[in-house]
Amino acid sequence: MFSGSIPALATPFRDGSFDEPAFRALIDWQIENGSSGLVPCGTTGEAATMSIEEHDYIVRVCVEQAAGRVPVIAGCGSNDTKVAIGHMLNAKAAGASAALVVPPYYNRPGQDGVRAHFKALTEACDLPIMLYNVPARTVTDIKVETMAKLSRFPTVIGVKDATGDLERVSAQRAQCGKKFCQMSGNDELALGHRAMGGVGCISVTANVAPALCAQFQAALAKGDYKAALTLNDRLYPLHSAMFSDASPGPVKYAINRVRPDFLPDLRLPMTPPDKKSRKAVDAALVHAGLI
């Protein structure tokens, strides 16, 4: 269902409020430059700082602006199963193509709890679910054996894997089946991830370099690893710079450098990237030919 370069969209704020015109313009720019899908209200989108109402509204705006040109995978994760269900129901009503859902964070459920959480989601809403495994943020890991069980639910279609463990691609391919949609959650590992059976990347860097990231994924889809490696070398410093300080500070600074209408404002507890990080972002933008 999904493949290629899909940005985990940053959310623009102005004076503390959602900057809807800047968000709509970002969406158009992403689609015009080859992004094959959109993820609003994920980690990069600062969903953890949003009210439930604001979260659901931003998903609706994204779907409306995309207008069927590309699919929208709505961030719907929560450590509260009822809240996650609510987000999924609202995303479905808005017209999203799927939900991106983390295992419950903070609560630290065991693997049985993870399975029960997702089972409840599939029973409450038939919107397709892309699992989001990012134990560095959630603490809770979706183990390969658990993912195999989850993949048996008819609406669980794949995973955004941000474990940083490429071995998992093969392990999950063996246990979840070749049709299970595996997307990289780490830009810097996307080349290797694709070679091992992945189909694309839910990307931070694509916020800043949508055309280059789309070209990179297109080269991989054609099996042109020489062209993909050239593009990867061009993008790698930017992948690294995106996490040179607490995310999404660096990426919002970077977007503002190439799109001045998109302010780099963050919501607490996030703070602007430090001088060293900004310097790394600037150098990476120059290396990629973006400024």
XYZ file of C-alpha atoms in Angstrom:
291
model
C 0.000 0.000 0.000
C 2.862 2.404 0.788
C 6.353 2.878 -0.610
C 8.936 5.501 -1.475
C 9.728 8.683 0.423
C 7.096 9.712 2.958
C 7.900 12.711 5.193
C 7.026 12.627 8.869
C 5.780 16.192 8.651
C 6.957 18.887 11.006
C 4.126 21.081 12.287
C 4.561 24.847 11.882
C 3.626 27.051 14.818
C 3.244 30.825 14.946
C 2.861 32.598 18.282
C 2.204 29.216 19.891
C -0.645 28.255 17.577
C -0.874 25.933 14.595
C 0.146 27.835 11.450
C -2.353 26.357 9.020
C -1.350 28.335 5.880
C 2.313 27.309 6.297
C 1.289 23.679 6.819
C -0.884 23.625 3.716
C 1.954 25.181 1.693
C 4.397 22.566 3.042
C 2.045 19.780 1.954
C 1.763 21.164 -1.587
C 5.553 21.528 -1.806
C 6.045 17.960 -0.629
C 3.666 16.523 -3.198
C 5.043 18.667 -6.015
C 8.547 17.388 -5.212
C 7.703 13.712 -5.349
C 6.836 12.610 -1.812
C 4.680 9.496 -2.093
C 2.700 10.001 1.106
C 2.403 12.179 4.207
C 2.517 11.520 7.955
C 0.980 14.294 10.078
C 1.071 14.291 13.883
C 3.992 11.958 14.388
C 7.035 12.475 16.582
C 8.537 15.048 14.216
C 5.168 16.803 14.173
C 5.307 17.357 17.966
C 2.072 15.444 18.476
C 2.961 14.959 22.147
C 2.441 18.697 22.718
C -1.005 18.825 21.091
C -4.464 18.649 22.588
C -6.652 15.830 21.277
C -8.801 18.338 19.390
C -5.802 20.062 17.799
C -4.244 16.734 16.841
C -7.383 15.554 15.063
C -7.849 18.919 13.350
C -4.317 18.870 11.914
C -4.930 15.386 10.504
C -8.118 16.663 8.835
C -6.248 19.627 7.346
C -3.567 17.317 5.974
C -6.076 14.988 4.318
C -8.009 17.929 2.914
C -4.917 19.588 1.457
C -3.542 16.339 0.038
C -6.884 15.971 -1.735
C -6.236 12.388 -2.758
C -2.954 13.173 -4.514
C -1.004 10.986 -2.069
C -2.090 8.816 0.875
C -2.048 10.178 4.414
C -0.845 7.972 7.267
C -2.151 9.751 10.351
C -0.187 9.640 13.583
C -2.601 8.073 16.081
C -0.389 6.797 18.869
C -1.063 7.214 22.568
C -0.176 5.453 25.802
C -3.921 5.424 26.488
C -5.686 2.820 24.350
C -8.968 4.777 24.384
C -7.243 7.932 23.132
C -5.513 5.995 20.350
C -8.870 4.553 19.291
C -10.351 8.054 19.265
C -7.547 9.327 17.048
C -8.046 6.402 14.670
C -11.794 6.959 14.413
C -11.245 10.644 13.676
C -8.517 9.860 11.132
C -10.801 7.415 9.356
C -13.635 9.954 9.300
C -11.238 12.531 7.849
C -10.295 10.180 5.017
C -6.809 9.081 6.069
C -5.480 5.956 4.376
C -3.916 4.453 7.512
C -2.857 5.120 11.083
C 0.725 5.161 12.370
C 0.655 3.803 15.920
C 3.407 3.386 18.519
C 3.189 0.837 21.322
C 2.087 2.469 24.580
C 4.883 4.623 25.962
C 5.492 5.446 29.653
C 3.194 2.630 30.860
C 5.804 0.063 29.760
C 3.432 -2.853 29.080
C 4.814 -6.323 28.483
C 4.476 -8.007 25.114
C 1.043 -9.349 26.078
C -0.026 -5.783 26.843
C 1.307 -4.559 23.499
C -0.652 -7.254 21.694
C -3.815 -6.489 23.693
C -3.461 -2.764 22.922
C -3.310 -3.326 19.177
C -6.027 -5.976 19.283
C -8.336 -3.419 20.906
C -7.479 -0.911 18.186
C -8.236 -3.357 15.375
C -11.558 -4.287 16.982
C -12.627 -0.670 17.451
C -11.653 0.677 14.008
C -10.914 -0.953 10.665
C -8.460 1.737 9.511
C -5.221 0.021 8.393
C -2.461 0.233 11.006
C 1.217 0.846 10.362
C 3.059 -0.128 13.518
C 5.719 2.351 14.656
C 8.473 0.627 16.569
C 10.732 3.234 18.172
C 11.937 1.869 21.528
C 14.356 4.779 22.016
C 11.265 6.925 22.633
C 8.645 4.479 23.885
C 10.973 2.216 25.939
C 8.642 -0.610 24.911
C 9.936 -2.654 21.977
C 7.654 -4.640 19.682
C 9.607 -7.882 19.617
C 9.789 -9.784 16.339
C 7.662 -12.599 17.726
C 5.016 -10.104 18.850
C 5.097 -8.344 15.492
C 4.487 -11.695 13.805
C 1.347 -12.131 15.935
C 0.208 -8.569 15.221
C 0.722 -9.073 11.489
C -1.995 -11.731 11.617
C -4.578 -9.057 12.414
C -6.169 -8.182 9.050
C -5.739 -4.417 9.462
C -2.096 -4.449 10.616
C -0.297 -3.912 7.324
C 3.305 -3.036 8.145
C 5.849 -1.280 10.297
C 7.876 1.897 10.453
C 11.006 0.412 11.984
C 13.100 2.911 13.936
C 14.959 0.348 16.026
C 18.185 0.976 14.094
C 18.597 -2.794 13.771
C 18.777 -3.831 10.118
C 18.719 -7.498 11.053
C 15.086 -7.021 11.967
C 14.126 -6.470 8.343
C 15.044 -10.052 7.495
C 13.638 -11.462 10.739
C 10.316 -9.662 10.264
C 10.224 -10.604 6.583
C 10.565 -14.256 7.594
C 7.947 -14.144 10.343
C 5.450 -11.563 9.029
C 5.585 -12.469 5.341
C 6.978 -10.779 2.263
C 3.846 -8.667 1.790
C 4.206 -7.050 5.228
C 5.058 -3.417 4.428
C 8.378 -2.527 6.044
C 9.350 1.145 6.023
C 12.592 2.465 7.461
C 12.249 4.966 10.271
C 15.923 5.924 10.042
C 17.023 7.994 7.041
C 20.667 7.024 7.466
C 19.785 3.309 7.207
C 17.257 3.568 4.379
C 19.631 2.271 1.698
C 20.470 -0.908 3.607
C 16.876 -1.313 4.785
C 15.623 -1.282 1.194
C 18.239 -3.794 0.075
C 17.079 -6.199 2.785
C 13.414 -6.057 1.802
C 12.065 -2.662 2.836
C 9.906 -0.588 0.510
C 10.649 2.981 1.561
C 11.279 5.431 4.359
C 9.084 7.508 6.642
C 11.582 10.309 6.682
C 12.652 13.313 8.715
C 15.068 14.575 6.049
C 12.318 14.624 3.403
C 10.851 17.625 5.225
C 13.843 19.608 3.943
C 14.891 17.715 0.800
C 11.743 16.107 -0.624
C 12.962 15.935 -4.215
C 16.318 14.363 -3.331
C 14.713 11.841 -0.986
C 12.117 10.942 -3.631
C 14.859 10.515 -6.255
C 16.825 8.327 -3.834
C 13.853 6.045 -3.236
C 13.027 5.940 -6.953
C 16.581 4.794 -7.717
C 16.268 2.047 -5.104
C 12.931 0.936 -6.547
C 14.616 0.505 -9.946
C 17.526 -1.372 -8.405
C 19.934 1.394 -9.409
C 22.122 1.208 -6.329
C 24.902 3.225 -7.953
C 22.618 6.244 -8.343
C 21.116 5.630 -4.914
C 24.558 5.557 -3.301
C 25.476 8.851 -4.959
C 22.299 10.436 -3.604
C 22.843 8.859 -0.196
C 26.326 10.395 -0.014
C 24.799 13.759 -0.852
C 22.107 13.413 1.812
C 24.015 11.675 4.591
C 25.343 14.817 6.358
C 21.779 16.125 6.426
C 20.479 12.855 7.906
C 23.059 13.211 10.665
C 22.429 16.918 11.233
C 18.698 16.342 11.752
C 19.592 14.728 15.086
C 22.510 16.957 16.083
C 20.233 18.320 18.807
C 16.844 17.290 20.182
C 14.432 16.625 17.319
C 12.537 18.353 15.781
C 14.612 21.465 16.553
C 17.205 20.910 13.801
C 14.686 19.928 11.136
C 12.477 22.954 11.812
C 15.545 25.191 11.642
C 16.484 23.516 8.343
C 13.017 23.918 6.827
C 13.075 27.603 7.716
C 16.416 27.965 5.905
C 14.879 26.696 2.641
C 11.298 27.911 3.231
C 11.298 31.185 5.216
C 7.484 31.119 5.499
C 7.841 28.075 7.775
C 8.867 29.400 11.187
C 11.242 27.290 13.309
C 9.114 27.770 16.442
C 8.880 24.857 18.872
C 6.645 24.052 21.807
C 8.044 23.409 25.244
C 9.673 21.253 26.421
C 11.508 21.419 23.072
C 13.955 24.296 22.628
C 15.819 25.671 19.582
C 18.922 23.800 18.411
C 22.225 25.073 19.759
C 24.890 26.873 17.724
C 26.823 23.685 16.985
C 23.689 21.999 15.654
C 22.725 24.982 13.489
C 26.237 25.032 12.048
C 25.969 21.316 11.214
C 22.592 21.854 9.535
C 23.899 24.773 7.476
C 26.927 22.774 6.315
C 24.726 19.810 5.408
C 22.338 22.009 3.430
C 25.267 23.360 1.450
C 26.638 19.834 0.884
C 23.254 18.711 -0.439
C 23.018 21.763 -2.712
C 19.896 23.069 -1.028
C 21.272 26.520 -0.143
